[in-house]
């Protein structure tokens, strides 16, 4: 009897060791596991996730206060690289939302982690932006067709010849009159984009996913806020505008002259610090991405219409449009069928 019990014990021990060493992926990582320890994609039982990304706390707070995001009861979050990936649903759509932090590097890193860690159908990005187009008013929401990285420059020598690409000549903005300037000019240069199985290409414009953009143009009855409170309201009801062009740079633009230059030279309407980085990473990973940007300021222009900050209202309006877009996946059943059990993390 003793011999039999020892043999059974040894057998169980061997089975445990076999499971531990042969299939290490079966041991789920902790919520604070490093990226290299995650060697499988997390999948929700209802299908792929939509990634939802915002950049700073005001934009996250409007989502939290809306109550539309329902955390998963078993695995509501995942900490990675200092960021909190929130797991749950909006309606019946599985969603992972994350606040990236401001500026391009933070946005790009966060989207890549999102794609590497979860089975992501695509990324919906919302937030605030400045307007340099007089047809876009405070509180409006822009859904751009393309975005560009406008901080990729070649700084030209003082005596250099005219550039091939559009250039910003600092001497044109001298006061009291135009003339030479030792800062010379900057030439706007294209961005290098890499994708699987394709050679690197240089491009200035980064288009959002055309199918998702077409789907977004079908949004109806998007309720946008007009008032901050009972006394401070915008003069007109905000609207959703499609197909404009946006610019991204690690610059908070509060200068009318530069805003006018971007609008007149490139027909750019909105400026922000993350959108082009989000779309670039989506493109490299061959997943769709789309942008919703609420207008919070006029990029240095006069906007003394309200006594309070417009950031919260603009973020709320951008979120409203983004939520309508996410809801279309629920209504039209565009989620994938489950392929495996969602592992606990």
mmCIF file with all atom_site columns, C-alpha atoms in Angstrom, residues 145-277:
data_model
loop_
_atom_site.group_PDB
_atom_site.id
_atom_site.type_symbol
_atom_site.label_atom_id
_atom_site.label_alt_id
_atom_site.label_comp_id
_atom_site.label_asym_id
_atom_site.label_entity_id
_atom_site.label_seq_id
_atom_site.pdbx_PDB_ins_code
_atom_site.Cartn_x
_atom_site.Cartn_y
_atom_site.Cartn_z
_atom_site.occupancy
_atom_site.B_iso_or_equiv
_atom_site.pdbx_formal_charge
_atom_site.auth_seq_id
_atom_site.auth_comp_id
_atom_site.auth_asym_id
_atom_site.auth_atom_id
_atom_site.pdbx_PDB_model_num
ATOM 1   C CA . UNK A 1 145 ? -10.116 61.573 -43.121 1.00 0.00 ? 145 UNK A CA 1
ATOM 2   C CA . UNK A 1 146 ? -6.332  61.896 -42.738 1.00 0.00 ? 146 UNK A CA 1
ATOM 3   C CA . UNK A 1 147 ? -3.820  63.190 -40.232 1.00 0.00 ? 147 UNK A CA 1
ATOM 4   C CA . UNK A 1 148 ? -0.183  64.263 -40.566 1.00 0.00 ? 148 UNK A CA 1
ATOM 5   C CA . UNK A 1 149 ? 2.899   64.517 -38.376 1.00 0.00 ? 149 UNK A CA 1
ATOM 6   C CA . UNK A 1 150 ? 3.738   68.180 -38.798 1.00 0.00 ? 150 UNK A CA 1
ATOM 7   C CA . UNK A 1 151 ? 6.771   68.218 -36.506 1.00 0.00 ? 151 UNK A CA 1
ATOM 8   C CA . UNK A 1 152 ? 8.981   66.261 -38.899 1.00 0.00 ? 152 UNK A CA 1
ATOM 9   C CA . UNK A 1 153 ? 11.235  69.024 -40.196 1.00 0.00 ? 153 UNK A CA 1
ATOM 10  C CA . UNK A 1 154 ? 14.488  69.627 -41.981 1.00 0.00 ? 154 UNK A CA 1
ATOM 11  C CA . UNK A 1 155 ? 15.877  72.839 -40.523 1.00 0.00 ? 155 UNK A CA 1
ATOM 12  C CA . UNK A 1 156 ? 17.424  74.678 -43.428 1.00 0.00 ? 156 UNK A CA 1
ATOM 13  C CA . UNK A 1 157 ? 20.630  76.664 -43.514 1.00 0.00 ? 157 UNK A CA 1
ATOM 14  C CA . UNK A 1 158 ? 20.347  80.464 -43.618 1.00 0.00 ? 158 UNK A CA 1
ATOM 15  C CA . UNK A 1 159 ? 21.674  80.570 -47.207 1.00 0.00 ? 159 UNK A CA 1
ATOM 16  C CA . UNK A 1 160 ? 20.005  77.389 -48.460 1.00 0.00 ? 160 UNK A CA 1
ATOM 17  C CA . UNK A 1 161 ? 18.076  77.288 -51.709 1.00 0.00 ? 161 UNK A CA 1
ATOM 18  C CA . UNK A 1 162 ? 14.331  76.880 -51.869 1.00 0.00 ? 162 UNK A CA 1
ATOM 19  C CA . UNK A 1 163 ? 13.116  73.519 -50.557 1.00 0.00 ? 163 UNK A CA 1
ATOM 20  C CA . UNK A 1 164 ? 11.255  70.900 -52.575 1.00 0.00 ? 164 UNK A CA 1
ATOM 21  C CA . UNK A 1 165 ? 8.572   70.461 -49.916 1.00 0.00 ? 165 UNK A CA 1
ATOM 22  C CA . UNK A 1 166 ? 6.542   73.203 -48.226 1.00 0.00 ? 166 UNK A CA 1
ATOM 23  C CA . UNK A 1 167 ? 8.699   75.359 -45.975 1.00 0.00 ? 167 UNK A CA 1
ATOM 24  C CA . UNK A 1 168 ? 8.020   77.810 -43.205 1.00 0.00 ? 168 UNK A CA 1
ATOM 25  C CA . UNK A 1 169 ? 10.246  80.897 -43.573 1.00 0.00 ? 169 UNK A CA 1
ATOM 26  C CA . UNK A 1 170 ? 10.677  82.651 -40.271 1.00 0.00 ? 170 UNK A CA 1
ATOM 27  C CA . UNK A 1 171 ? 11.646  85.888 -41.993 1.00 0.00 ? 171 UNK A CA 1
ATOM 28  C CA . UNK A 1 172 ? 8.123   86.121 -43.394 1.00 0.00 ? 172 UNK A CA 1
ATOM 29  C CA . UNK A 1 173 ? 6.913   86.771 -39.855 1.00 0.00 ? 173 UNK A CA 1
ATOM 30  C CA . UNK A 1 174 ? 9.417   89.431 -38.831 1.00 0.00 ? 174 UNK A CA 1
ATOM 31  C CA . UNK A 1 175 ? 8.013   92.650 -37.368 1.00 0.00 ? 175 UNK A CA 1
ATOM 32  C CA . UNK A 1 176 ? 7.669   95.417 -38.350 1.00 0.00 ? 176 UNK A CA 1
ATOM 33  C CA . UNK A 1 177 ? 8.385   94.045 -41.837 1.00 0.00 ? 177 UNK A CA 1
ATOM 34  C CA . UNK A 1 178 ? 9.448   90.832 -43.534 1.00 0.00 ? 178 UNK A CA 1
ATOM 35  C CA . UNK A 1 179 ? 13.148  90.259 -44.093 1.00 0.00 ? 179 UNK A CA 1
ATOM 36  C CA . UNK A 1 180 ? 16.112  87.959 -43.420 1.00 0.00 ? 180 UNK A CA 1
ATOM 37  C CA . UNK A 1 181 ? 16.107  85.856 -40.264 1.00 0.00 ? 181 UNK A CA 1
ATOM 38  C CA . UNK A 1 182 ? 19.040  83.759 -39.063 1.00 0.00 ? 182 UNK A CA 1
ATOM 39  C CA . UNK A 1 183 ? 16.639  80.980 -38.109 1.00 0.00 ? 183 UNK A CA 1
ATOM 40  C CA . UNK A 1 184 ? 16.049  80.698 -41.863 1.00 0.00 ? 184 UNK A CA 1
ATOM 41  C CA . UNK A 1 185 ? 13.274  78.146 -42.501 1.00 0.00 ? 185 UNK A CA 1
ATOM 42  C CA . UNK A 1 186 ? 12.071  74.625 -41.815 1.00 0.00 ? 186 UNK A CA 1
ATOM 43  C CA . UNK A 1 187 ? 11.064  72.203 -44.550 1.00 0.00 ? 187 UNK A CA 1
ATOM 44  C CA . UNK A 1 188 ? 8.212   69.836 -43.758 1.00 0.00 ? 188 UNK A CA 1
ATOM 45  C CA . UNK A 1 189 ? 9.320   66.258 -44.422 1.00 0.00 ? 189 UNK A CA 1
ATOM 46  C CA . UNK A 1 190 ? 7.376   63.001 -44.856 1.00 0.00 ? 190 UNK A CA 1
ATOM 47  C CA . UNK A 1 191 ? 7.129   60.278 -42.228 1.00 0.00 ? 191 UNK A CA 1
ATOM 48  C CA . UNK A 1 192 ? 8.559   56.787 -42.621 1.00 0.00 ? 192 UNK A CA 1
ATOM 49  C CA . UNK A 1 193 ? 5.862   54.125 -42.246 1.00 0.00 ? 193 UNK A CA 1
ATOM 50  C CA . UNK A 1 194 ? 6.594   50.420 -41.831 1.00 0.00 ? 194 UNK A CA 1
ATOM 51  C CA . UNK A 1 195 ? 4.127   47.559 -42.368 1.00 0.00 ? 195 UNK A CA 1
ATOM 52  C CA . UNK A 1 196 ? 4.387   43.769 -42.405 1.00 0.00 ? 196 UNK A CA 1
ATOM 53  C CA . UNK A 1 197 ? 5.477   42.374 -45.757 1.00 0.00 ? 197 UNK A CA 1
ATOM 54  C CA . UNK A 1 198 ? 5.797   45.800 -47.381 1.00 0.00 ? 198 UNK A CA 1
ATOM 55  C CA . UNK A 1 199 ? 8.775   48.044 -47.996 1.00 0.00 ? 199 UNK A CA 1
ATOM 56  C CA . UNK A 1 200 ? 9.107   51.164 -45.926 1.00 0.00 ? 200 UNK A CA 1
ATOM 57  C CA . UNK A 1 201 ? 7.273   54.088 -47.469 1.00 0.00 ? 201 UNK A CA 1
ATOM 58  C CA . UNK A 1 202 ? 7.506   57.798 -46.880 1.00 0.00 ? 202 UNK A CA 1
ATOM 59  C CA . UNK A 1 203 ? 4.260   59.703 -46.676 1.00 0.00 ? 203 UNK A CA 1
ATOM 60  C CA . UNK A 1 204 ? 3.001   62.989 -45.307 1.00 0.00 ? 204 UNK A CA 1
ATOM 61  C CA . UNK A 1 205 ? -0.668  62.058 -44.886 1.00 0.00 ? 205 UNK A CA 1
ATOM 62  C CA . UNK A 1 206 ? -1.818  59.104 -42.800 1.00 0.00 ? 206 UNK A CA 1
ATOM 63  C CA . UNK A 1 207 ? -5.395  58.142 -43.719 1.00 0.00 ? 207 UNK A CA 1
ATOM 64  C CA . UNK A 1 208 ? -7.739  56.679 -41.134 1.00 0.00 ? 208 UNK A CA 1
ATOM 65  C CA . UNK A 1 209 ? -9.250  53.340 -42.065 1.00 0.00 ? 209 UNK A CA 1
ATOM 66  C CA . UNK A 1 210 ? -11.567 54.061 -45.037 1.00 0.00 ? 210 UNK A CA 1
ATOM 67  C CA . UNK A 1 211 ? -14.185 51.450 -44.088 1.00 0.00 ? 211 UNK A CA 1
ATOM 68  C CA . UNK A 1 212 ? -14.382 52.726 -40.539 1.00 0.00 ? 212 UNK A CA 1
ATOM 69  C CA . UNK A 1 213 ? -14.530 56.302 -41.771 1.00 0.00 ? 213 UNK A CA 1
ATOM 70  C CA . UNK A 1 214 ? -17.430 55.448 -44.102 1.00 0.00 ? 214 UNK A CA 1
ATOM 71  C CA . UNK A 1 215 ? -19.170 53.712 -41.205 1.00 0.00 ? 215 UNK A CA 1
ATOM 72  C CA . UNK A 1 216 ? -18.684 56.784 -39.007 1.00 0.00 ? 216 UNK A CA 1
ATOM 73  C CA . UNK A 1 217 ? -20.317 59.043 -41.597 1.00 0.00 ? 217 UNK A CA 1
ATOM 74  C CA . UNK A 1 218 ? -23.525 57.075 -41.042 1.00 0.00 ? 218 UNK A CA 1
ATOM 75  C CA . UNK A 1 219 ? -23.793 58.147 -37.397 1.00 0.00 ? 219 UNK A CA 1
ATOM 76  C CA . UNK A 1 220 ? -27.162 59.648 -36.564 1.00 0.00 ? 220 UNK A CA 1
ATOM 77  C CA . UNK A 1 221 ? -28.597 61.570 -33.625 1.00 0.00 ? 221 UNK A CA 1
ATOM 78  C CA . UNK A 1 222 ? -25.288 62.223 -31.898 1.00 0.00 ? 222 UNK A CA 1
ATOM 79  C CA . UNK A 1 223 ? -26.212 64.290 -28.841 1.00 0.00 ? 223 UNK A CA 1
ATOM 80  C CA . UNK A 1 224 ? -23.534 66.939 -28.266 1.00 0.00 ? 224 UNK A CA 1
ATOM 81  C CA . UNK A 1 225 ? -23.399 69.247 -25.253 1.00 0.00 ? 225 UNK A CA 1
ATOM 82  C CA . UNK A 1 226 ? -23.784 72.994 -25.756 1.00 0.00 ? 226 UNK A CA 1
ATOM 83  C CA . UNK A 1 227 ? -23.529 74.255 -22.161 1.00 0.00 ? 227 UNK A CA 1
ATOM 84  C CA . UNK A 1 228 ? -20.950 73.978 -19.409 1.00 0.00 ? 228 UNK A CA 1
ATOM 85  C CA . UNK A 1 229 ? -23.538 74.906 -16.827 1.00 0.00 ? 229 UNK A CA 1
ATOM 86  C CA . UNK A 1 230 ? -26.789 76.848 -16.531 1.00 0.00 ? 230 UNK A CA 1
ATOM 87  C CA . UNK A 1 231 ? -25.184 80.161 -17.452 1.00 0.00 ? 231 UNK A CA 1
ATOM 88  C CA . UNK A 1 232 ? -22.258 79.365 -19.785 1.00 0.00 ? 232 UNK A CA 1
ATOM 89  C CA . UNK A 1 233 ? -23.361 78.066 -23.184 1.00 0.00 ? 233 UNK A CA 1
ATOM 90  C CA . UNK A 1 234 ? -21.983 78.065 -26.697 1.00 0.00 ? 234 UNK A CA 1
ATOM 91  C CA . UNK A 1 235 ? -23.831 80.350 -29.134 1.00 0.00 ? 235 UNK A CA 1
ATOM 92  C CA . UNK A 1 236 ? -24.620 77.445 -31.498 1.00 0.00 ? 236 UNK A CA 1
ATOM 93  C CA . UNK A 1 237 ? -25.333 73.743 -31.123 1.00 0.00 ? 237 UNK A CA 1
ATOM 94  C CA . UNK A 1 238 ? -22.121 71.775 -31.803 1.00 0.00 ? 238 UNK A CA 1
ATOM 95  C CA . UNK A 1 239 ? -21.975 69.508 -34.836 1.00 0.00 ? 239 UNK A CA 1
ATOM 96  C CA . UNK A 1 240 ? -20.003 66.495 -36.097 1.00 0.00 ? 240 UNK A CA 1
ATOM 97  C CA . UNK A 1 241 ? -17.859 67.293 -39.152 1.00 0.00 ? 241 UNK A CA 1
ATOM 98  C CA . UNK A 1 242 ? -16.368 64.628 -41.419 1.00 0.00 ? 242 UNK A CA 1
ATOM 99  C CA . UNK A 1 243 ? -13.478 64.478 -43.837 1.00 0.00 ? 243 UNK A CA 1
ATOM 100 C CA . UNK A 1 244 ? -11.252 67.337 -42.708 1.00 0.00 ? 244 UNK A CA 1
ATOM 101 C CA . UNK A 1 245 ? -7.491  67.064 -42.183 1.00 0.00 ? 245 UNK A CA 1
ATOM 102 C CA . UNK A 1 246 ? -5.712  67.009 -38.840 1.00 0.00 ? 246 UNK A CA 1
ATOM 103 C CA . UNK A 1 247 ? -2.158  67.692 -37.670 1.00 0.00 ? 247 UNK A CA 1
ATOM 104 C CA . UNK A 1 248 ? -0.211  66.118 -34.830 1.00 0.00 ? 248 UNK A CA 1
ATOM 105 C CA . UNK A 1 249 ? 2.939   67.472 -33.182 1.00 0.00 ? 249 UNK A CA 1
ATOM 106 C CA . UNK A 1 250 ? 4.463   67.546 -29.702 1.00 0.00 ? 250 UNK A CA 1
ATOM 107 C CA . UNK A 1 251 ? 3.425   71.173 -29.512 1.00 0.00 ? 251 UNK A CA 1
ATOM 108 C CA . UNK A 1 252 ? 0.462   72.841 -27.834 1.00 0.00 ? 252 UNK A CA 1
ATOM 109 C CA . UNK A 1 253 ? -0.432  75.355 -30.504 1.00 0.00 ? 253 UNK A CA 1
ATOM 110 C CA . UNK A 1 254 ? -1.413  78.761 -29.127 1.00 0.00 ? 254 UNK A CA 1
ATOM 111 C CA . UNK A 1 255 ? -0.178  80.889 -32.020 1.00 0.00 ? 255 UNK A CA 1
ATOM 112 C CA . UNK A 1 256 ? -2.536  82.320 -34.616 1.00 0.00 ? 256 UNK A CA 1
ATOM 113 C CA . UNK A 1 257 ? 0.120   82.943 -37.268 1.00 0.00 ? 257 UNK A CA 1
ATOM 114 C CA . UNK A 1 258 ? 1.366   79.351 -37.289 1.00 0.00 ? 258 UNK A CA 1
ATOM 115 C CA . UNK A 1 259 ? -2.190  78.034 -37.265 1.00 0.00 ? 259 UNK A CA 1
ATOM 116 C CA . UNK A 1 260 ? -2.992  80.160 -40.303 1.00 0.00 ? 260 UNK A CA 1
ATOM 117 C CA . UNK A 1 261 ? 0.136   78.885 -42.036 1.00 0.00 ? 261 UNK A CA 1
ATOM 118 C CA . UNK A 1 262 ? -0.897  75.231 -41.486 1.00 0.00 ? 262 UNK A CA 1
ATOM 119 C CA . UNK A 1 263 ? -4.424  75.920 -42.722 1.00 0.00 ? 263 UNK A CA 1
ATOM 120 C CA . UNK A 1 264 ? -3.357  77.888 -45.783 1.00 0.00 ? 264 UNK A CA 1
ATOM 121 C CA . UNK A 1 265 ? -0.486  75.566 -46.757 1.00 0.00 ? 265 UNK A CA 1
ATOM 122 C CA . UNK A 1 266 ? -1.904  72.115 -45.973 1.00 0.00 ? 266 UNK A CA 1
ATOM 123 C CA . UNK A 1 267 ? -5.644  72.785 -45.502 1.00 0.00 ? 267 UNK A CA 1
ATOM 124 C CA . UNK A 1 268 ? -5.313  71.425 -41.949 1.00 0.00 ? 268 UNK A CA 1
ATOM 125 C CA . UNK A 1 269 ? -8.280  72.101 -39.653 1.00 0.00 ? 269 UNK A CA 1
ATOM 126 C CA . UNK A 1 270 ? -7.365  70.621 -36.247 1.00 0.00 ? 270 UNK A CA 1
ATOM 127 C CA . UNK A 1 271 ? -4.190  70.291 -34.205 1.00 0.00 ? 271 UNK A CA 1
ATOM 128 C CA . UNK A 1 272 ? -3.416  67.812 -31.429 1.00 0.00 ? 272 UNK A CA 1
ATOM 129 C CA . UNK A 1 273 ? -0.543  65.791 -29.973 1.00 0.00 ? 273 UNK A CA 1
ATOM 130 C CA . UNK A 1 274 ? -1.499  62.118 -30.525 1.00 0.00 ? 274 UNK A CA 1
ATOM 131 C CA . UNK A 1 275 ? -3.809  61.294 -33.453 1.00 0.00 ? 275 UNK A CA 1
ATOM 132 C CA . UNK A 1 276 ? -1.210  60.732 -36.188 1.00 0.00 ? 276 UNK A CA 1
ATOM 133 C CA . UNK A 1 277 ? 0.842   58.496 -33.883 1.00 0.00 ? 277 UNK A CA 1
#
